[in-house]
GROMACS .gro file of C-alpha atoms in nm:
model
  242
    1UNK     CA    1   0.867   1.896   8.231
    2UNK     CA    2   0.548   1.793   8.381
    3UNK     CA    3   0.459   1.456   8.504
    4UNK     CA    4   0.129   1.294   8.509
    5UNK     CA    5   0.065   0.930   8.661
    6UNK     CA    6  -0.210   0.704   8.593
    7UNK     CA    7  -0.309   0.384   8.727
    8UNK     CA    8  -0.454   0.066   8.542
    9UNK     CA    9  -0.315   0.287   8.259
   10UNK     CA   10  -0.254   0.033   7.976
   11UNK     CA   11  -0.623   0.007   7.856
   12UNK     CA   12  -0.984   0.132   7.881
   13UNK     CA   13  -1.060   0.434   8.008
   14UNK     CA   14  -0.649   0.448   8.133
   15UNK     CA   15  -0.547   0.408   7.822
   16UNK     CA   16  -0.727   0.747   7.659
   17UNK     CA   17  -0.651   0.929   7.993
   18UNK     CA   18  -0.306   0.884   7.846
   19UNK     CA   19  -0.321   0.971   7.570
   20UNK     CA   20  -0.527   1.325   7.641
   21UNK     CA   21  -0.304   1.402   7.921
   22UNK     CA   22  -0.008   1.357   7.695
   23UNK     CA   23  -0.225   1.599   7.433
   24UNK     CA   24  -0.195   1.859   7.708
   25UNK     CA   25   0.122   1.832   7.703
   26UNK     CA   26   0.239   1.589   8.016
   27UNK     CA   27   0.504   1.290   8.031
   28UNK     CA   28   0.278   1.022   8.121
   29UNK     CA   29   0.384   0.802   8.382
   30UNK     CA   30   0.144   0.441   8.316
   31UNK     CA   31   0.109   0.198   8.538
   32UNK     CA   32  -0.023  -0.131   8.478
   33UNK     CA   33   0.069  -0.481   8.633
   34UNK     CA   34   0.092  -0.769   8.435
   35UNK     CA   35  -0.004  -0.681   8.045
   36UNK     CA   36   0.338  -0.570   7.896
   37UNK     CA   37   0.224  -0.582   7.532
   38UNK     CA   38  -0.121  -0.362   7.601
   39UNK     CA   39   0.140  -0.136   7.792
   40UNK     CA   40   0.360  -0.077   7.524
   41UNK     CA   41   0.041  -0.017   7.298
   42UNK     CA   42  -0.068   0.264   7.572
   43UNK     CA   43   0.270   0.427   7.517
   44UNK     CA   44   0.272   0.428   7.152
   45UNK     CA   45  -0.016   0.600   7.173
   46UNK     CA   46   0.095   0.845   7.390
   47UNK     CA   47   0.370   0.929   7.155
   48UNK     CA   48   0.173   0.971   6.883
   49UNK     CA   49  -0.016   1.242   7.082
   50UNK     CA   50   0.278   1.449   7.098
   51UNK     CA   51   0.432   1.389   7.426
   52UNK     CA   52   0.644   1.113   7.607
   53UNK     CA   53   0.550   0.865   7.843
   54UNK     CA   54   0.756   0.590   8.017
   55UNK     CA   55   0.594   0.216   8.180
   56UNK     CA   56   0.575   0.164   8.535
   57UNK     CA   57   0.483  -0.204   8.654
   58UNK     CA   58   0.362  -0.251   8.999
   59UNK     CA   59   0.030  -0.334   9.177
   60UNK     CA   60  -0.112  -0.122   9.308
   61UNK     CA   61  -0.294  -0.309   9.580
   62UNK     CA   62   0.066  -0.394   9.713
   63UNK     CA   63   0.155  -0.173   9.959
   64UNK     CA   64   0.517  -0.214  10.001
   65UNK     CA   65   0.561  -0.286   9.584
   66UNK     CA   66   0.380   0.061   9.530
   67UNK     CA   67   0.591   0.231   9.774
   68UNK     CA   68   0.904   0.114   9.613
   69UNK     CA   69   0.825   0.161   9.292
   70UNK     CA   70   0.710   0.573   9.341
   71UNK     CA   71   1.017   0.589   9.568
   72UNK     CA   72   1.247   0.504   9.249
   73UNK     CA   73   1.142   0.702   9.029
   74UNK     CA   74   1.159   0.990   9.255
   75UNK     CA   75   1.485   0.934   9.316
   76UNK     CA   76   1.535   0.955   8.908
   77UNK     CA   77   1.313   1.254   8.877
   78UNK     CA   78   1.457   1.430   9.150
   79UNK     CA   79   1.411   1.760   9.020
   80UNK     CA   80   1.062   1.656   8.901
   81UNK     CA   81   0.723   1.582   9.067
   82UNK     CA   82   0.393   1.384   8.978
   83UNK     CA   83   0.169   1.678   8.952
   84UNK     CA   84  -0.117   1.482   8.796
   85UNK     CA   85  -0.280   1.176   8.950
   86UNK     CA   86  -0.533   1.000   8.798
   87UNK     CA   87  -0.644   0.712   9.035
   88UNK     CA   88  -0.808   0.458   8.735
   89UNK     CA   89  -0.725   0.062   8.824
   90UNK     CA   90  -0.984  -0.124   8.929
   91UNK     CA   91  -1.138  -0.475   8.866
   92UNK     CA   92  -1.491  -0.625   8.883
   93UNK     CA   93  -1.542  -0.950   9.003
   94UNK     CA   94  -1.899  -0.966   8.985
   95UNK     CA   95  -2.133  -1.231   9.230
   96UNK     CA   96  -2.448  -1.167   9.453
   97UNK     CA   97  -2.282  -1.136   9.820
   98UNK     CA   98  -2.438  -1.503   9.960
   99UNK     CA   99  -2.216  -1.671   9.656
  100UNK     CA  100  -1.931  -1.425   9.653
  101UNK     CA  101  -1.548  -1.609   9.773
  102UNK     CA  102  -1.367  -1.380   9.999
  103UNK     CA  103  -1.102  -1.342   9.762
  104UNK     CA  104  -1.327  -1.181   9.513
  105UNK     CA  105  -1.438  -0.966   9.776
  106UNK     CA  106  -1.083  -0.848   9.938
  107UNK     CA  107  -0.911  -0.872   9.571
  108UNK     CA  108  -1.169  -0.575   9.419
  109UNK     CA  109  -1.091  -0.387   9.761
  110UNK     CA  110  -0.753  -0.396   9.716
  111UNK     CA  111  -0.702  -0.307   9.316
  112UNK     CA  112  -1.004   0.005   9.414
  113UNK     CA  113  -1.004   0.126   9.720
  114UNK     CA  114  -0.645   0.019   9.915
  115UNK     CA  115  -0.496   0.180   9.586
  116UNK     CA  116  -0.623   0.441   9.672
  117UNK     CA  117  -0.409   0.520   9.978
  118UNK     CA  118  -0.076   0.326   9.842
  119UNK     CA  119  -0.067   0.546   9.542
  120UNK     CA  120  -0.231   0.885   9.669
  121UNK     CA  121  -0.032   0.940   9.983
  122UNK     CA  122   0.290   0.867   9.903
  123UNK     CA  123   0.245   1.118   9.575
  124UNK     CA  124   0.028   1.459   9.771
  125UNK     CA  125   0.343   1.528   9.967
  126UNK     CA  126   0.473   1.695   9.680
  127UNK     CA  127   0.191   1.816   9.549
  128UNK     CA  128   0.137   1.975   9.903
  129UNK     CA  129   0.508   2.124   9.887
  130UNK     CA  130   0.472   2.254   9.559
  131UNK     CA  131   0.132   2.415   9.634
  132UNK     CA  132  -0.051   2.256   9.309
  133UNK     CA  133  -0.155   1.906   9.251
  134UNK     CA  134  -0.469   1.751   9.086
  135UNK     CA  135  -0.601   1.405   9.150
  136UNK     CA  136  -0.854   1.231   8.979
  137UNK     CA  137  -1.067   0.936   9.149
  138UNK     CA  138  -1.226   0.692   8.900
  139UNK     CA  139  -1.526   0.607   9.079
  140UNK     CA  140  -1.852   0.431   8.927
  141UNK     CA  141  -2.213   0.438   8.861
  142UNK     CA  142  -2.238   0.150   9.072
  143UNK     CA  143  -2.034   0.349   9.365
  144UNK     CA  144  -2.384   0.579   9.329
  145UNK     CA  145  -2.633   0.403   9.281
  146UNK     CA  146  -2.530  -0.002   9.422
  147UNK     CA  147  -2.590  -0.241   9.165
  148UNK     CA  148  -2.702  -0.574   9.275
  149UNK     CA  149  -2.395  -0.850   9.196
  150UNK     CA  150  -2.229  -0.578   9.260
  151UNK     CA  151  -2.167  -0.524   9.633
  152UNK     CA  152  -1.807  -0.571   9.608
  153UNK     CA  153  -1.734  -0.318   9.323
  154UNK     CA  154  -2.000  -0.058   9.469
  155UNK     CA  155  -1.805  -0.104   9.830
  156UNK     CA  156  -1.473   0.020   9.672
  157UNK     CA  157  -1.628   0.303   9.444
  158UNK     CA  158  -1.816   0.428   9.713
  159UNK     CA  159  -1.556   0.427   9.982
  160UNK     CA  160  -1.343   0.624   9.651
  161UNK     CA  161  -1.636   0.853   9.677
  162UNK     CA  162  -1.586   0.964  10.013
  163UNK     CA  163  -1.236   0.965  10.069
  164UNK     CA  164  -1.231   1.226   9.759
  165UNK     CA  165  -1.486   1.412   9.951
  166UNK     CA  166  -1.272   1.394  10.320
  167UNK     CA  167  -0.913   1.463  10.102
  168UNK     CA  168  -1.054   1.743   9.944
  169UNK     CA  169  -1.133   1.910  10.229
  170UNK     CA  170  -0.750   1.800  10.367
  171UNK     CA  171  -0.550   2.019  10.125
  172UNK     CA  172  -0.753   2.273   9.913
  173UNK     CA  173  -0.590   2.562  10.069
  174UNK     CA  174  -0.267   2.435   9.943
  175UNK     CA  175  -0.356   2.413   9.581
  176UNK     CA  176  -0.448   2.074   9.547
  177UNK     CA  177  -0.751   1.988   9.387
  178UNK     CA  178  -0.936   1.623   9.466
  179UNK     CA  179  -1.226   1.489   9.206
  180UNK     CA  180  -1.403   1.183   9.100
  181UNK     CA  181  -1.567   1.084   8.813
  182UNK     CA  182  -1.832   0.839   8.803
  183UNK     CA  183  -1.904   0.660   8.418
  184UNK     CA  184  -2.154   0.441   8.353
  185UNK     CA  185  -2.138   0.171   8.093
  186UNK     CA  186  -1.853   0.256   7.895
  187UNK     CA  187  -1.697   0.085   7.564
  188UNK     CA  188  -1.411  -0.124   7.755
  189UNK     CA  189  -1.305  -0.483   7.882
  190UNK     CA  190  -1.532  -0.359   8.195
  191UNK     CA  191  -1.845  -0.402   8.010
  192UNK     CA  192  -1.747  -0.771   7.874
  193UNK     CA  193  -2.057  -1.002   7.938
  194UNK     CA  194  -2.313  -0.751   7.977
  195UNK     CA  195  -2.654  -0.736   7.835
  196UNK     CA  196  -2.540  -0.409   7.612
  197UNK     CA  197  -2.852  -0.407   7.404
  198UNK     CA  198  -3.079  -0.415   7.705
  199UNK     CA  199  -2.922  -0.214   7.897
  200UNK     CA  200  -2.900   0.070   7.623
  201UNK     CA  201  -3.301   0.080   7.632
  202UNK     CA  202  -3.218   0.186   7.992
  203UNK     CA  203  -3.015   0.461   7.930
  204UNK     CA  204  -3.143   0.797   7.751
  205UNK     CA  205  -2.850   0.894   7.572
  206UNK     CA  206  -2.959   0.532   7.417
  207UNK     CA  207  -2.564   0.392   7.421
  208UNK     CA  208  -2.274   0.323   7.602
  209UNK     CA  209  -2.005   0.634   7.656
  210UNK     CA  210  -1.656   0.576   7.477
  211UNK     CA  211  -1.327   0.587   7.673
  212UNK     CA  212  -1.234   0.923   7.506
  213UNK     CA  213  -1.528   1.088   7.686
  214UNK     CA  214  -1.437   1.028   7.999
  215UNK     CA  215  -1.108   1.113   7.967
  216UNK     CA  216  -1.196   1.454   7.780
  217UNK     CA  217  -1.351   1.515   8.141
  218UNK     CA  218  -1.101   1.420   8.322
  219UNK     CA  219  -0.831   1.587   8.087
  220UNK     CA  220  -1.071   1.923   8.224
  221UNK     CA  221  -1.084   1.841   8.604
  222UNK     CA  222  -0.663   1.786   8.541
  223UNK     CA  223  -0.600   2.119   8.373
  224UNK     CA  224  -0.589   2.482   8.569
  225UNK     CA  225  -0.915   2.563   8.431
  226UNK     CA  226  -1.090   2.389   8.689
  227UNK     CA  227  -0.902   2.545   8.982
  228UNK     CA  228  -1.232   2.611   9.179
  229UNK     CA  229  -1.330   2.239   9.126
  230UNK     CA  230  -1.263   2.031   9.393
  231UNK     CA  231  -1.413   1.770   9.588
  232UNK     CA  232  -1.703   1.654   9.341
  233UNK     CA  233  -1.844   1.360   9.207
  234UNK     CA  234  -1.898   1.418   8.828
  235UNK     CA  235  -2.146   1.144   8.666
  236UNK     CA  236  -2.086   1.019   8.256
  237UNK     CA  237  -2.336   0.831   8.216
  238UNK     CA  238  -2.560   0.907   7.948
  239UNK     CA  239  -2.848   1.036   8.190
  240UNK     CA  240  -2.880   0.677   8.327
  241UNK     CA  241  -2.879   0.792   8.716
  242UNK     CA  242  -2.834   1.158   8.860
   0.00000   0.00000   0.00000
C-alpha cells in the first residue's frame, strides 16, 4: 500500500492534489488544522477517485504537534512509509512591510516555510532508507518574482525555493527526488479579494489556472516518470512571469 501525505490538504490546490494522487493509486494521508467539515469533503473526494485516504489534524507550524502527530501514525503504519510528500499549507496575510504586525509576519513564516522542516525531516528518513521518496514544495509566483504587499508571503516561498534547491542536492543519489512548483493566480480561497478581472489583462493565457492543473503537475513530478527531475522550480502561471 502506498502512502502519500499532503499538507493544507482539505482545500484549494490540497484538495485536488488529493484527489489525483489518490487517482494514481495512493492512500492519501491529509492534513489540515482546524476545518473538520472541508476535511471530510477532501476525503470524500478522495474516495470517489478510487483510493482511500484517512484525516490527520495538526499544524504544521508546531513543531512538537507535527512531530507527534507523524510519530503516531508511524507507529500504526509500521510496515508502511510516506513515500509521497507534497509540502502545500500556506497562508497569506497580505500588508506593505511599514504597516505589517509581527504576527502577520512570523504567522506566514511559520504555516510556509518552518513547515517546511517540521514536516520534511521527520518524513526523508524513510524515504532515504527505502531509497525512493518524492517531495513536492508548493512555492509561488510571488516566491519569483516579490510582489509588493507581499514581502511576507514572497519571504516564505522563496526561502521554499531554495531549500528545495539545497535538499535536492542532499539526497538524489539515494532516490529521492525534491521539486517545487510555483502557480500563479489560481481559482482558490488564495485569490479572495483580488482584482481578478484586472489582473487577467495581465496574464497571456488571459485567466486564472484551476486547482486541477496544478495538481496534474504535481501528480507528474510525484510519479516515477519524472525520476531525472529533481531540484526545479516549475512555474503555472499562465505565461504571467518566466
Amino acid at each position: 500500500m502506498k502512502y502519500a501525505l499532503v499538507t493544507g490538504g482539505s482545500r484549494g490546490i490540497g484538495r485536488a492534489v488529493c484527489v489525483k494522487l489518490a487517482s494514481m493509486g495512493y492512500n492519501v494521508v491529509i492534513n489540515y488544522v482546524s476545518n473538520d467539515a472541508e476535511a471530510e469533503k477532501t476525503l470524500d473526494l478522495v474516495r470517489e477517485a478510487g483510493s482511500d485516504g484517512e484525516l490527520l489534524k495538526f499544524d504544521v507550524s508546531n513543531l512538537e504537534q507535527t512531530e507527534q502527530k507523524l510519530n503516531e501514525w508511524q507507529e500504526s503504519h509500521a510496515d508502511s512509509y510516506i513515500e509521497v510528500l507534497v509540502n502545500n499549507a500556506g497562508i497569506r496575510k497580505d500588508n506593505l512591510l511599514v504597516f505589517m504586525e509581527p504576527n502577520d509576519w512570523y504567522k506566514v513564516l511559520g504555516i510556509a516555510l518552518n513547515s517546511f522542516y517540521n514536516v520534511t525531516r521527520p518524513l526523508i528518513k524513510n524515504m532515504l532508507r527505502k531509497k525512493y521518496g518524492r517531495i513536492i514544495n508548493v512555492a509561488s509566483l510571488s516566491g519569483l518574482k516579490g510582489l509588493p504587499g507581499q514581502t511576507n508571503y514572497s519571504a516564505a516561498k522563496g526561502g521554499v525555493i531554495a531549500a528545495t534547491k539545497a535538499l535536492a542536492q542532499e539526497v538524489g543519489r539515494k532516490g529521492v527526488t525534491v521539486n517545487a512548483v510555483a502557480p500563479g493566480f489560481i481559482k482558490t480561497d488564495m485569490v479572495e479579494g483580488l482584482d481578478e478581472a484586472a489582473l487577467k489583462a495581465q496574464i497571456p493565457a488571459n485567466r486564472f489556472g484551476q486547482p486541477e492543473e496544478v495538481a496534474d503537475l504535481i501528480g507528474f513530478l510525484a510519479s516515477p516518470n519524472a525520476a531525472y527531475i529533481t531540484g526545479e522550480v516549475i512555474s503555472i502561471n499562465g505565461g504571467l512571469y518566466s
